[in-house]
Amino acid sequence: MNDQNALAEEIRTCVARLLAEDVGTGDITAQLIPENQWATAKVITREACVLCGTAWVDEIFNQLDERVTLRWLAADSDSLNSEQCFLELEGPARSLLTGERAALNMLQTLSATATATRANVDLIEGNGVRLLDTRKTLPGLRLAQKYAVTCGGGHNHRIGLWDAFLIKENHIAACGGIQAAVTQARALAANLSVEVEVETFEELDQALAAGADIIMLDNFAIEDLHVAVELNGGRATLEASGNVDATTLKAIADTGVDCISSGALTKDIKSIDLSMRITHTYNV
Protein backbone atom coordinates (compact mmCIF):
# COMPACT_ATOMS: atom_id res chain seq x y z
CA MET A 1 0.00 0.00 0.00
CA ASN A 2 1.64 3.20 -1.20
CA ASP A 3 -1.23 5.65 -0.65
CA GLN A 4 -1.11 6.25 3.10
CA ASN A 5 -3.83 8.93 2.99
CA ALA A 6 -6.23 6.52 1.31
CA LEU A 7 -5.39 3.85 3.89
CA ALA A 8 -5.90 6.26 6.81
CA GLU A 9 -9.31 7.27 5.48
CA GLU A 10 -10.18 3.62 4.89
CA ILE A 11 -9.29 2.84 8.51
CA ARG A 12 -11.58 5.59 9.80
CA THR A 13 -14.55 4.54 7.68
CA CYS A 14 -13.95 0.84 8.27
CA VAL A 15 -13.90 1.32 12.04
CA ALA A 16 -17.06 3.42 11.96
CA ARG A 17 -18.74 0.60 10.04
CA LEU A 18 -17.45 -2.05 12.46
CA LEU A 19 -18.71 -0.16 15.50
CA ALA A 20 -22.09 0.55 13.90
CA GLU A 21 -22.41 -3.16 13.16
CA ASP A 22 -21.37 -4.38 16.62
CA VAL A 23 -22.37 -1.64 19.05
CA GLY A 24 -25.45 -0.28 17.31
CA THR A 25 -27.45 1.87 19.72
CA GLY A 26 -25.27 0.84 22.67
CA ASP A 27 -23.65 -2.05 24.51
CA ILE A 28 -26.32 -3.02 27.03
CA THR A 29 -24.19 -5.70 28.68
CA ALA A 30 -21.38 -3.22 29.37
CA GLN A 31 -23.90 -1.04 31.20
CA LEU A 32 -23.98 -3.67 33.95
CA ILE A 33 -20.52 -2.41 34.94
CA PRO A 34 -20.33 0.73 37.13
CA GLU A 35 -19.50 3.80 35.07
CA ASN A 36 -16.63 4.72 37.38
CA GLN A 37 -14.93 1.33 37.16
CA TRP A 38 -11.68 1.30 35.20
CA ALA A 39 -9.62 -1.70 34.21
CA THR A 40 -6.37 -2.90 32.73
CA ALA A 41 -6.31 -5.66 30.15
CA LYS A 42 -3.91 -7.55 27.96
CA VAL A 43 -4.22 -9.17 24.55
CA ILE A 44 -2.30 -12.35 23.77
CA THR A 45 -2.02 -14.66 20.79
CA ARG A 46 -2.69 -18.35 21.29
CA GLU A 47 -0.57 -19.26 18.27
CA ALA A 48 2.51 -18.03 16.44
CA CYS A 49 1.66 -15.36 13.89
CA VAL A 50 2.67 -12.16 12.14
CA LEU A 51 0.98 -9.18 13.76
CA CYS A 52 -1.13 -6.84 11.63
CA GLY A 53 -3.94 -4.38 12.34
CA THR A 54 -2.65 -2.10 15.09
CA ALA A 55 -3.89 1.10 13.43
CA TRP A 56 -7.44 -0.31 13.24
CA VAL A 57 -7.39 -1.10 16.96
CA ASP A 58 -6.07 2.36 17.79
CA GLU A 59 -8.92 3.89 15.79
CA ILE A 60 -11.54 1.61 17.36
CA PHE A 61 -10.76 2.85 20.84
CA ASN A 62 -10.22 6.40 19.62
CA GLN A 63 -13.75 6.44 18.24
CA LEU A 64 -15.20 4.62 21.25
CA ASP A 65 -13.50 6.42 24.12
CA GLU A 66 -10.39 8.59 23.96
CA ARG A 67 -9.72 7.86 27.64
CA VAL A 68 -8.56 4.34 26.73
CA THR A 69 -4.79 4.08 26.47
CA LEU A 70 -3.01 1.39 24.47
CA ARG A 71 0.55 0.20 24.93
CA TRP A 72 1.73 -1.89 22.01
CA LEU A 73 4.47 -4.38 22.82
CA ALA A 74 4.90 -5.31 19.16
CA ALA A 75 4.36 -3.63 15.79
CA ASP A 76 2.79 -4.61 12.50
CA SER A 77 4.99 -7.13 10.64
CA ASP A 78 6.51 -8.47 13.89
CA SER A 79 6.54 -12.23 14.40
CA LEU A 80 4.81 -13.29 17.62
CA ASN A 81 5.17 -16.49 19.61
CA SER A 82 2.29 -18.49 21.01
CA GLU A 83 1.02 -17.07 24.34
CA GLN A 84 2.85 -13.78 23.76
CA CYS A 85 1.25 -10.61 25.11
CA PHE A 86 1.47 -7.87 22.49
CA LEU A 87 -0.96 -5.22 23.75
CA GLU A 88 -1.84 -3.72 27.12
CA LEU A 89 -4.87 -1.47 27.58
CA GLU A 90 -6.20 0.72 30.36
CA GLY A 91 -9.37 2.78 30.64
CA PRO A 92 -13.08 2.63 31.50
CA ALA A 93 -14.01 -1.05 31.81
CA ARG A 94 -17.19 -0.47 29.79
CA SER A 95 -15.22 0.86 26.83
CA LEU A 96 -12.61 -1.90 26.95
CA LEU A 97 -15.31 -4.56 26.76
CA THR A 98 -17.35 -2.77 24.13
CA GLY A 99 -14.36 -2.50 21.81
CA GLU A 100 -12.98 -5.96 22.50
CA ARG A 101 -14.66 -7.96 19.73
CA ALA A 102 -14.27 -5.38 16.99
CA ALA A 103 -10.58 -5.04 17.86
CA LEU A 104 -9.94 -8.77 17.96
CA ASN A 105 -11.86 -9.34 14.73
CA MET A 106 -9.62 -6.97 12.82
CA LEU A 107 -6.43 -8.23 14.42
CA GLN A 108 -7.23 -11.91 13.88
CA THR A 109 -8.20 -11.37 10.24
CA LEU A 110 -5.36 -9.09 9.16
CA SER A 111 -2.80 -11.07 11.13
CA ALA A 112 -4.04 -14.21 9.35
CA THR A 113 -3.36 -12.62 5.95
CA ALA A 114 0.06 -11.37 7.06
CA THR A 115 0.93 -14.77 8.53
CA ALA A 116 -0.11 -16.68 5.42
CA THR A 117 1.88 -14.28 3.26
CA ARG A 118 5.01 -14.57 5.41
CA ALA A 119 4.85 -18.37 5.28
CA ASN A 120 4.75 -18.28 1.48
CA VAL A 121 7.40 -15.59 1.14
CA ASP A 122 9.73 -17.69 3.29
CA LEU A 123 9.36 -20.58 0.86
CA ILE A 124 10.84 -18.52 -2.00
CA GLU A 125 13.30 -16.42 0.02
CA GLY A 126 16.39 -15.50 -2.00
CA ASN A 127 14.77 -16.45 -5.29
CA GLY A 128 14.07 -12.87 -6.39
CA VAL A 129 10.46 -13.64 -7.28
CA ARG A 130 7.77 -11.30 -5.97
CA LEU A 131 4.68 -12.81 -4.35
CA LEU A 132 1.55 -10.86 -5.33
CA ASP A 133 -1.97 -10.71 -3.96
CA THR A 134 -5.14 -10.49 -6.07
CA ARG A 135 -8.57 -8.85 -5.90
CA LYS A 136 -9.94 -11.96 -4.17
CA THR A 137 -10.27 -10.13 -0.87
CA LEU A 138 -12.93 -10.23 1.84
CA PRO A 139 -15.74 -7.81 0.91
CA GLY A 140 -15.13 -4.37 2.35
CA LEU A 141 -11.58 -5.16 3.46
CA ARG A 142 -9.65 -4.65 0.20
CA LEU A 143 -7.17 -2.02 1.39
CA ALA A 144 -6.85 -3.63 4.82
CA GLN A 145 -5.93 -7.03 3.45
CA LYS A 146 -3.63 -5.59 0.82
CA TYR A 147 -1.83 -3.74 3.61
CA ALA A 148 -1.62 -7.02 5.54
CA VAL A 149 0.01 -8.69 2.53
CA THR A 150 2.79 -6.09 2.61
CA CYS A 151 3.24 -6.70 6.35
CA GLY A 152 3.87 -10.35 5.51
CA GLY A 153 6.49 -9.45 2.92
CA GLY A 154 4.30 -9.76 -0.17
CA HIS A 155 3.47 -7.20 -2.84
CA ASN A 156 0.23 -5.69 -4.05
CA HIS A 157 -1.16 -6.35 -7.49
CA ARG A 158 -3.60 -3.70 -8.72
CA ILE A 159 -5.82 -2.31 -5.97
CA GLY A 160 -8.99 -2.26 -8.06
CA LEU A 161 -10.31 -2.01 -11.57
CA TRP A 162 -9.08 1.54 -12.11
CA ASP A 163 -5.32 1.50 -11.59
CA ALA A 164 -4.09 -1.01 -14.19
CA PHE A 165 -5.36 -3.02 -17.14
CA LEU A 166 -5.74 -6.77 -16.72
CA ILE A 167 -7.07 -8.15 -19.99
CA LYS A 168 -8.52 -11.59 -19.39
CA GLU A 169 -10.21 -14.22 -21.54
CA ASN A 170 -13.62 -12.54 -21.67
CA HIS A 171 -12.12 -9.10 -22.37
CA ILE A 172 -10.15 -10.62 -25.26
CA ALA A 173 -13.27 -12.23 -26.69
CA ALA A 174 -15.31 -9.04 -26.37
CA CYS A 175 -12.59 -6.83 -27.86
CA GLY A 176 -11.89 -9.10 -30.82
CA GLY A 177 -8.46 -10.41 -29.87
CA ILE A 178 -5.35 -9.66 -27.84
CA GLN A 179 -3.87 -7.11 -30.24
CA ALA A 180 -7.14 -5.18 -30.43
CA ALA A 181 -7.53 -5.18 -26.64
CA VAL A 182 -3.98 -3.96 -26.01
CA THR A 183 -4.29 -1.27 -28.70
CA GLN A 184 -7.52 0.02 -27.14
CA ALA A 185 -5.94 0.01 -23.69
CA ARG A 186 -2.99 2.11 -24.89
CA ALA A 187 -5.39 4.58 -26.51
CA LEU A 188 -7.56 4.80 -23.40
CA ALA A 189 -4.82 5.32 -20.79
CA ALA A 190 -1.27 5.25 -22.10
CA ASN A 191 0.15 5.86 -18.61
CA LEU A 192 -1.22 2.64 -17.10
CA SER A 193 0.43 -0.75 -17.31
CA VAL A 194 -1.22 -3.33 -19.53
CA GLU A 195 -1.34 -6.95 -18.44
CA VAL A 196 -2.70 -9.79 -20.55
CA GLU A 197 -3.74 -13.19 -19.24
CA VAL A 198 -2.79 -16.07 -21.53
CA GLU A 199 -3.53 -19.78 -21.43
CA THR A 200 -1.49 -21.07 -24.40
CA PHE A 201 1.83 -20.45 -26.10
CA GLU A 202 -0.06 -19.04 -29.09
CA GLU A 203 -1.66 -16.44 -26.85
CA LEU A 204 1.73 -15.75 -25.27
CA ASP A 205 3.15 -14.97 -28.71
CA GLN A 206 0.21 -12.68 -29.44
CA ALA A 207 0.61 -10.82 -26.14
CA LEU A 208 4.33 -10.33 -26.78
CA ALA A 209 3.66 -9.10 -30.31
CA ALA A 210 1.06 -6.68 -28.95
CA GLY A 211 3.61 -5.22 -26.55
CA ALA A 212 1.96 -6.15 -23.24
CA ASP A 213 3.87 -4.91 -20.19
CA ILE A 214 2.95 -7.91 -18.06
CA ILE A 215 1.80 -11.35 -19.15
CA MET A 216 -0.05 -13.60 -16.75
CA LEU A 217 0.62 -17.28 -17.42
CA ASP A 218 -2.62 -18.83 -16.24
CA ASN A 219 -2.43 -22.43 -15.01
CA PHE A 220 0.72 -23.26 -17.00
CA ALA A 221 2.40 -26.51 -16.02
CA ILE A 222 5.86 -26.21 -14.49
CA GLU A 223 7.60 -27.39 -17.64
CA ASP A 224 5.54 -24.93 -19.70
CA LEU A 225 6.55 -22.07 -17.42
CA HIS A 226 10.19 -22.85 -18.20
CA VAL A 227 9.42 -22.70 -21.92
CA ALA A 228 7.47 -19.46 -21.53
CA VAL A 229 10.41 -17.81 -19.79
CA GLU A 230 12.67 -18.82 -22.68
CA LEU A 231 10.20 -17.55 -25.29
CA ASN A 232 9.75 -14.28 -23.45
CA GLY A 233 13.46 -13.50 -23.36
CA GLY A 234 12.95 -10.70 -20.87
CA ARG A 235 10.61 -8.70 -23.09
CA ALA A 236 7.67 -8.61 -20.66
CA THR A 237 7.21 -9.17 -16.94
CA LEU A 238 5.95 -12.71 -16.46
CA GLU A 239 3.43 -13.52 -13.75
CA ALA A 240 2.53 -17.11 -12.90
CA SER A 241 -0.98 -17.71 -11.61
CA GLY A 242 -3.11 -20.73 -10.77
CA ASN A 243 -2.43 -23.87 -8.73
CA VAL A 244 -0.25 -21.90 -6.34
CA ASP A 245 0.16 -23.41 -2.88
CA ALA A 246 2.91 -24.45 -0.48
CA THR A 247 3.62 -27.60 -2.48
CA THR A 248 4.08 -25.84 -5.84
CA LEU A 249 5.34 -22.37 -4.96
CA LYS A 250 9.07 -23.13 -4.89
CA ALA A 251 8.96 -25.04 -8.19
CA ILE A 252 7.06 -22.19 -9.84
CA ALA A 253 9.55 -19.65 -8.55
CA ASP A 254 12.46 -21.73 -9.87
CA THR A 255 11.17 -21.46 -13.44
CA GLY A 256 12.41 -17.89 -13.71
CA VAL A 257 9.10 -16.01 -13.74
CA ASP A 258 9.19 -12.52 -12.27
CA CYS A 259 6.23 -12.81 -9.92
CA ILE A 260 3.59 -15.22 -8.66
CA SER A 261 0.05 -14.21 -7.76
CA SER A 262 -2.06 -16.04 -5.20
CA GLY A 263 -5.64 -15.39 -4.19
CA ALA A 264 -5.21 -17.73 -1.23
CA LEU A 265 -3.31 -15.03 0.68
CA THR A 266 -6.52 -13.10 1.22
CA LYS A 267 -9.40 -15.55 0.74
CA ASP A 268 -8.19 -18.90 2.10
CA ILE A 269 -7.16 -17.74 5.54
CA LYS A 270 -7.82 -19.02 9.05
CA SER A 271 -8.22 -16.36 11.70
CA ILE A 272 -5.51 -16.17 14.34
CA ASP A 273 -6.61 -17.22 17.83
CA LEU A 274 -6.37 -14.13 20.03
CA SER A 275 -7.65 -13.39 23.52
CA MET A 276 -8.20 -10.30 25.68
CA ARG A 277 -8.30 -10.65 29.44
CA ILE A 278 -9.04 -8.10 32.16
CA THR A 279 -6.11 -8.12 34.58
CA HIS A 280 -7.13 -5.50 37.17
CA THR A 281 -10.10 -3.29 38.03
CA TYR A 282 -10.35 -0.16 40.18
CA ASN A 283 -12.69 2.77 40.79
CA VAL A 284 -11.97 6.36 39.82
CSV table of C-alpha atoms in Angstrom, one decimal:
chain,number,residue,atom,x,y,z
A,1,MET,CA,0.0,0.0,0.0
A,2,ASN,CA,1.6,3.2,-1.2
A,3,ASP,CA,-1.2,5.7,-0.6
A,4,GLN,CA,-1.1,6.3,3.1
A,5,ASN,CA,-3.8,8.9,3.0
A,6,ALA,CA,-6.2,6.5,1.3
A,7,LEU,CA,-5.4,3.9,3.9
A,8,ALA,CA,-5.9,6.3,6.8
A,9,GLU,CA,-9.3,7.3,5.5
A,10,GLU,CA,-10.2,3.6,4.9
A,11,ILE,CA,-9.3,2.8,8.5
A,12,ARG,CA,-11.6,5.6,9.8
A,13,THR,CA,-14.5,4.5,7.7
A,14,CYS,CA,-13.9,0.8,8.3
A,15,VAL,CA,-13.9,1.3,12.0
A,16,ALA,CA,-17.1,3.4,12.0
A,17,ARG,CA,-18.7,0.6,10.0
A,18,LEU,CA,-17.4,-2.0,12.5
A,19,LEU,CA,-18.7,-0.2,15.5
A,20,ALA,CA,-22.1,0.6,13.9
A,21,GLU,CA,-22.4,-3.2,13.2
A,22,ASP,CA,-21.4,-4.4,16.6
A,23,VAL,CA,-22.4,-1.6,19.1
A,24,GLY,CA,-25.5,-0.3,17.3
A,25,THR,CA,-27.5,1.9,19.7
A,26,GLY,CA,-25.3,0.8,22.7
A,27,ASP,CA,-23.6,-2.0,24.5
A,28,ILE,CA,-26.3,-3.0,27.0
A,29,THR,CA,-24.2,-5.7,28.7
A,30,ALA,CA,-21.4,-3.2,29.4
A,31,GLN,CA,-23.9,-1.0,31.2
A,32,LEU,CA,-24.0,-3.7,33.9
A,33,ILE,CA,-20.5,-2.4,34.9
A,34,PRO,CA,-20.3,0.7,37.1
A,35,GLU,CA,-19.5,3.8,35.1
A,36,ASN,CA,-16.6,4.7,37.4
A,37,GLN,CA,-14.9,1.3,37.2
A,38,TRP,CA,-11.7,1.3,35.2
A,39,ALA,CA,-9.6,-1.7,34.2
A,40,THR,CA,-6.4,-2.9,32.7
A,41,ALA,CA,-6.3,-5.7,30.1
A,42,LYS,CA,-3.9,-7.6,28.0
A,43,VAL,CA,-4.2,-9.2,24.5
A,44,ILE,CA,-2.3,-12.4,23.8
A,45,THR,CA,-2.0,-14.7,20.8
A,46,ARG,CA,-2.7,-18.4,21.3
A,47,GLU,CA,-0.6,-19.3,18.3
A,48,ALA,CA,2.5,-18.0,16.4
A,49,CYS,CA,1.7,-15.4,13.9
A,50,VAL,CA,2.7,-12.2,12.1
A,51,LEU,CA,1.0,-9.2,13.8
A,52,CYS,CA,-1.1,-6.8,11.6
A,53,GLY,CA,-3.9,-4.4,12.3
A,54,THR,CA,-2.6,-2.1,15.1
A,55,ALA,CA,-3.9,1.1,13.4
A,56,TRP,CA,-7.4,-0.3,13.2
A,57,VAL,CA,-7.4,-1.1,17.0
A,58,ASP,CA,-6.1,2.4,17.8
A,59,GLU,CA,-8.9,3.9,15.8
A,60,ILE,CA,-11.5,1.6,17.4
A,61,PHE,CA,-10.8,2.8,20.8
A,62,ASN,CA,-10.2,6.4,19.6
A,63,GLN,CA,-13.8,6.4,18.2
A,64,LEU,CA,-15.2,4.6,21.3
A,65,ASP,CA,-13.5,6.4,24.1
A,66,GLU,CA,-10.4,8.6,24.0
A,67,ARG,CA,-9.7,7.9,27.6
A,68,VAL,CA,-8.6,4.3,26.7
A,69,THR,CA,-4.8,4.1,26.5
A,70,LEU,CA,-3.0,1.4,24.5
A,71,ARG,CA,0.6,0.2,24.9
A,72,TRP,CA,1.7,-1.9,22.0
A,73,LEU,CA,4.5,-4.4,22.8
A,74,ALA,CA,4.9,-5.3,19.2
A,75,ALA,CA,4.4,-3.6,15.8
A,76,ASP,CA,2.8,-4.6,12.5
A,77,SER,CA,5.0,-7.1,10.6
A,78,ASP,CA,6.5,-8.5,13.9
A,79,SER,CA,6.5,-12.2,14.4
A,80,LEU,CA,4.8,-13.3,17.6
A,81,ASN,CA,5.2,-16.5,19.6
A,82,SER,CA,2.3,-18.5,21.0
A,83,GLU,CA,1.0,-17.1,24.3
A,84,GLN,CA,2.9,-13.8,23.8
A,85,CYS,CA,1.2,-10.6,25.1
A,86,PHE,CA,1.5,-7.9,22.5
A,87,LEU,CA,-1.0,-5.2,23.8
A,88,GLU,CA,-1.8,-3.7,27.1
A,89,LEU,CA,-4.9,-1.5,27.6
A,90,GLU,CA,-6.2,0.7,30.4
A,91,GLY,CA,-9.4,2.8,30.6
A,92,PRO,CA,-13.1,2.6,31.5
A,93,ALA,CA,-14.0,-1.1,31.8
A,94,ARG,CA,-17.2,-0.5,29.8
A,95,SER,CA,-15.2,0.9,26.8
A,96,LEU,CA,-12.6,-1.9,26.9
A,97,LEU,CA,-15.3,-4.6,26.8
A,98,THR,CA,-17.4,-2.8,24.1
A,99,GLY,CA,-14.4,-2.5,21.8
A,100,GLU,CA,-13.0,-6.0,22.5
A,101,ARG,CA,-14.7,-8.0,19.7
A,102,ALA,CA,-14.3,-5.4,17.0
A,103,ALA,CA,-10.6,-5.0,17.9
A,104,LEU,CA,-9.9,-8.8,18.0
A,105,ASN,CA,-11.9,-9.3,14.7
A,106,MET,CA,-9.6,-7.0,12.8
A,107,LEU,CA,-6.4,-8.2,14.4
A,108,GLN,CA,-7.2,-11.9,13.9
A,109,THR,CA,-8.2,-11.4,10.2
A,110,LEU,CA,-5.4,-9.1,9.2
A,111,SER,CA,-2.8,-11.1,11.1
A,112,ALA,CA,-4.0,-14.2,9.4
A,113,THR,CA,-3.4,-12.6,6.0
A,114,ALA,CA,0.1,-11.4,7.1
A,115,THR,CA,0.9,-14.8,8.5
A,116,ALA,CA,-0.1,-16.7,5.4
A,117,THR,CA,1.9,-14.3,3.3
A,118,ARG,CA,5.0,-14.6,5.4
A,119,ALA,CA,4.9,-18.4,5.3
A,120,ASN,CA,4.7,-18.3,1.5
A,121,VAL,CA,7.4,-15.6,1.1
A,122,ASP,CA,9.7,-17.7,3.3
A,123,LEU,CA,9.4,-20.6,0.9
A,124,ILE,CA,10.8,-18.5,-2.0
A,125,GLU,CA,13.3,-16.4,0.0
A,126,GLY,CA,16.4,-15.5,-2.0
A,127,ASN,CA,14.8,-16.4,-5.3
A,128,GLY,CA,14.1,-12.9,-6.4
A,129,VAL,CA,10.5,-13.6,-7.3
A,130,ARG,CA,7.8,-11.3,-6.0
A,131,LEU,CA,4.7,-12.8,-4.4
A,132,LEU,CA,1.5,-10.9,-5.3
A,133,ASP,CA,-2.0,-10.7,-4.0
A,134,THR,CA,-5.1,-10.5,-6.1
A,135,ARG,CA,-8.6,-8.9,-5.9
A,136,LYS,CA,-9.9,-12.0,-4.2
A,137,THR,CA,-10.3,-10.1,-0.9
A,138,LEU,CA,-12.9,-10.2,1.8
A,139,PRO,CA,-15.7,-7.8,0.9
A,140,GLY,CA,-15.1,-4.4,2.4
A,141,LEU,CA,-11.6,-5.2,3.5
A,142,ARG,CA,-9.7,-4.6,0.2
A,143,LEU,CA,-7.2,-2.0,1.4
A,144,ALA,CA,-6.9,-3.6,4.8
A,145,GLN,CA,-5.9,-7.0,3.4
A,146,LYS,CA,-3.6,-5.6,0.8
A,147,TYR,CA,-1.8,-3.7,3.6
A,148,ALA,CA,-1.6,-7.0,5.5
A,149,VAL,CA,0.0,-8.7,2.5
A,150,THR,CA,2.8,-6.1,2.6
A,151,CYS,CA,3.2,-6.7,6.3
A,152,GLY,CA,3.9,-10.3,5.5
A,153,GLY,CA,6.5,-9.4,2.9
A,154,GLY,CA,4.3,-9.8,-0.2
A,155,HIS,CA,3.5,-7.2,-2.8
A,156,ASN,CA,0.2,-5.7,-4.0
A,157,HIS,CA,-1.2,-6.4,-7.5
A,158,ARG,CA,-3.6,-3.7,-8.7
A,159,ILE,CA,-5.8,-2.3,-6.0
A,160,GLY,CA,-9.0,-2.3,-8.1
A,161,LEU,CA,-10.3,-2.0,-11.6
A,162,TRP,CA,-9.1,1.5,-12.1
A,163,ASP,CA,-5.3,1.5,-11.6
A,164,ALA,CA,-4.1,-1.0,-14.2
A,165,PHE,CA,-5.4,-3.0,-17.1
A,166,LEU,CA,-5.7,-6.8,-16.7
A,167,ILE,CA,-7.1,-8.1,-20.0
A,168,LYS,CA,-8.5,-11.6,-19.4
A,169,GLU,CA,-10.2,-14.2,-21.5
A,170,ASN,CA,-13.6,-12.5,-21.7
A,171,HIS,CA,-12.1,-9.1,-22.4
A,172,ILE,CA,-10.2,-10.6,-25.3
A,173,ALA,CA,-13.3,-12.2,-26.7
A,174,ALA,CA,-15.3,-9.0,-26.4
A,175,CYS,CA,-12.6,-6.8,-27.9
A,176,GLY,CA,-11.9,-9.1,-30.8
A,177,GLY,CA,-8.5,-10.4,-29.9
A,178,ILE,CA,-5.3,-9.7,-27.8
A,179,GLN,CA,-3.9,-7.1,-30.2
A,180,ALA,CA,-7.1,-5.2,-30.4
A,181,ALA,CA,-7.5,-5.2,-26.6
A,182,VAL,CA,-4.0,-4.0,-26.0
A,183,THR,CA,-4.3,-1.3,-28.7
A,184,GLN,CA,-7.5,0.0,-27.1
A,185,ALA,CA,-5.9,0.0,-23.7
A,186,ARG,CA,-3.0,2.1,-24.9
A,187,ALA,CA,-5.4,4.6,-26.5
A,188,LEU,CA,-7.6,4.8,-23.4
A,189,ALA,CA,-4.8,5.3,-20.8
A,190,ALA,CA,-1.3,5.3,-22.1
A,191,ASN,CA,0.1,5.9,-18.6
A,192,LEU,CA,-1.2,2.6,-17.1
A,193,SER,CA,0.4,-0.8,-17.3
A,194,VAL,CA,-1.2,-3.3,-19.5
A,195,GLU,CA,-1.3,-6.9,-18.4
A,196,VAL,CA,-2.7,-9.8,-20.5
A,197,GLU,CA,-3.7,-13.2,-19.2
A,198,VAL,CA,-2.8,-16.1,-21.5
A,199,GLU,CA,-3.5,-19.8,-21.4
A,200,THR,CA,-1.5,-21.1,-24.4
A,201,PHE,CA,1.8,-20.5,-26.1
A,202,GLU,CA,-0.1,-19.0,-29.1
A,203,GLU,CA,-1.7,-16.4,-26.8
A,204,LEU,CA,1.7,-15.7,-25.3
A,205,ASP,CA,3.1,-15.0,-28.7
A,206,GLN,CA,0.2,-12.7,-29.4
A,207,ALA,CA,0.6,-10.8,-26.1
A,208,LEU,CA,4.3,-10.3,-26.8
A,209,ALA,CA,3.7,-9.1,-30.3
A,210,ALA,CA,1.1,-6.7,-29.0
A,211,GLY,CA,3.6,-5.2,-26.5
A,212,ALA,CA,2.0,-6.1,-23.2
A,213,ASP,CA,3.9,-4.9,-20.2
A,214,ILE,CA,3.0,-7.9,-18.1
A,215,ILE,CA,1.8,-11.3,-19.1
A,216,MET,CA,0.0,-13.6,-16.7
A,217,LEU,CA,0.6,-17.3,-17.4
A,218,ASP,CA,-2.6,-18.8,-16.2
A,219,ASN,CA,-2.4,-22.4,-15.0
A,220,PHE,CA,0.7,-23.3,-17.0
A,221,ALA,CA,2.4,-26.5,-16.0
A,222,ILE,CA,5.9,-26.2,-14.5
A,223,GLU,CA,7.6,-27.4,-17.6
A,224,ASP,CA,5.5,-24.9,-19.7
A,225,LEU,CA,6.5,-22.1,-17.4
A,226,HIS,CA,10.2,-22.8,-18.2
A,227,VAL,CA,9.4,-22.7,-21.9
A,228,ALA,CA,7.5,-19.5,-21.5
A,229,VAL,CA,10.4,-17.8,-19.8
A,230,GLU,CA,12.7,-18.8,-22.7
A,231,LEU,CA,10.2,-17.5,-25.3
A,232,ASN,CA,9.7,-14.3,-23.5
A,233,GLY,CA,13.5,-13.5,-23.4
A,234,GLY,CA,13.0,-10.7,-20.9
A,235,ARG,CA,10.6,-8.7,-23.1
A,236,ALA,CA,7.7,-8.6,-20.7
A,237,THR,CA,7.2,-9.2,-16.9
A,238,LEU,CA,5.9,-12.7,-16.5
A,239,GLU,CA,3.4,-13.5,-13.7
A,240,ALA,CA,2.5,-17.1,-12.9
A,241,SER,CA,-1.0,-17.7,-11.6
A,242,GLY,CA,-3.1,-20.7,-10.8
A,243,ASN,CA,-2.4,-23.9,-8.7
A,244,VAL,CA,-0.2,-21.9,-6.3
A,245,ASP,CA,0.2,-23.4,-2.9
A,246,ALA,CA,2.9,-24.4,-0.5
A,247,THR,CA,3.6,-27.6,-2.5
A,248,THR,CA,4.1,-25.8,-5.8
A,249,LEU,CA,5.3,-22.4,-5.0
A,250,LYS,CA,9.1,-23.1,-4.9
A,251,ALA,CA,9.0,-25.0,-8.2
A,252,ILE,CA,7.1,-22.2,-9.8
A,253,ALA,CA,9.6,-19.7,-8.5
A,254,ASP,CA,12.5,-21.7,-9.9
A,255,THR,CA,11.2,-21.5,-13.4
A,256,GLY,CA,12.4,-17.9,-13.7
A,257,VAL,CA,9.1,-16.0,-13.7
A,258,ASP,CA,9.2,-12.5,-12.3
A,259,CYS,CA,6.2,-12.8,-9.9
A,260,ILE,CA,3.6,-15.2,-8.7
A,261,SER,CA,0.1,-14.2,-7.8
A,262,SER,CA,-2.1,-16.0,-5.2
A,263,GLY,CA,-5.6,-15.4,-4.2
A,264,ALA,CA,-5.2,-17.7,-1.2
A,265,LEU,CA,-3.3,-15.0,0.7
A,266,THR,CA,-6.5,-13.1,1.2
A,267,LYS,CA,-9.4,-15.5,0.7
A,268,ASP,CA,-8.2,-18.9,2.1
A,269,ILE,CA,-7.2,-17.7,5.5
A,270,LYS,CA,-7.8,-19.0,9.1
A,271,SER,CA,-8.2,-16.4,11.7
A,272,ILE,CA,-5.5,-16.2,14.3
A,273,ASP,CA,-6.6,-17.2,17.8
A,274,LEU,CA,-6.4,-14.1,20.0
A,275,SER,CA,-7.6,-13.4,23.5
A,276,MET,CA,-8.2,-10.3,25.7
A,277,ARG,CA,-8.3,-10.6,29.4
A,278,ILE,CA,-9.0,-8.1,32.2
A,279,THR,CA,-6.1,-8.1,34.6
A,280,HIS,CA,-7.1,-5.5,37.2
A,281,THR,CA,-10.1,-3.3,38.0
A,282,TYR,CA,-10.4,-0.2,40.2
A,283,ASN,CA,-12.7,2.8,40.8
A,284,VAL,CA,-12.0,6.4,39.8
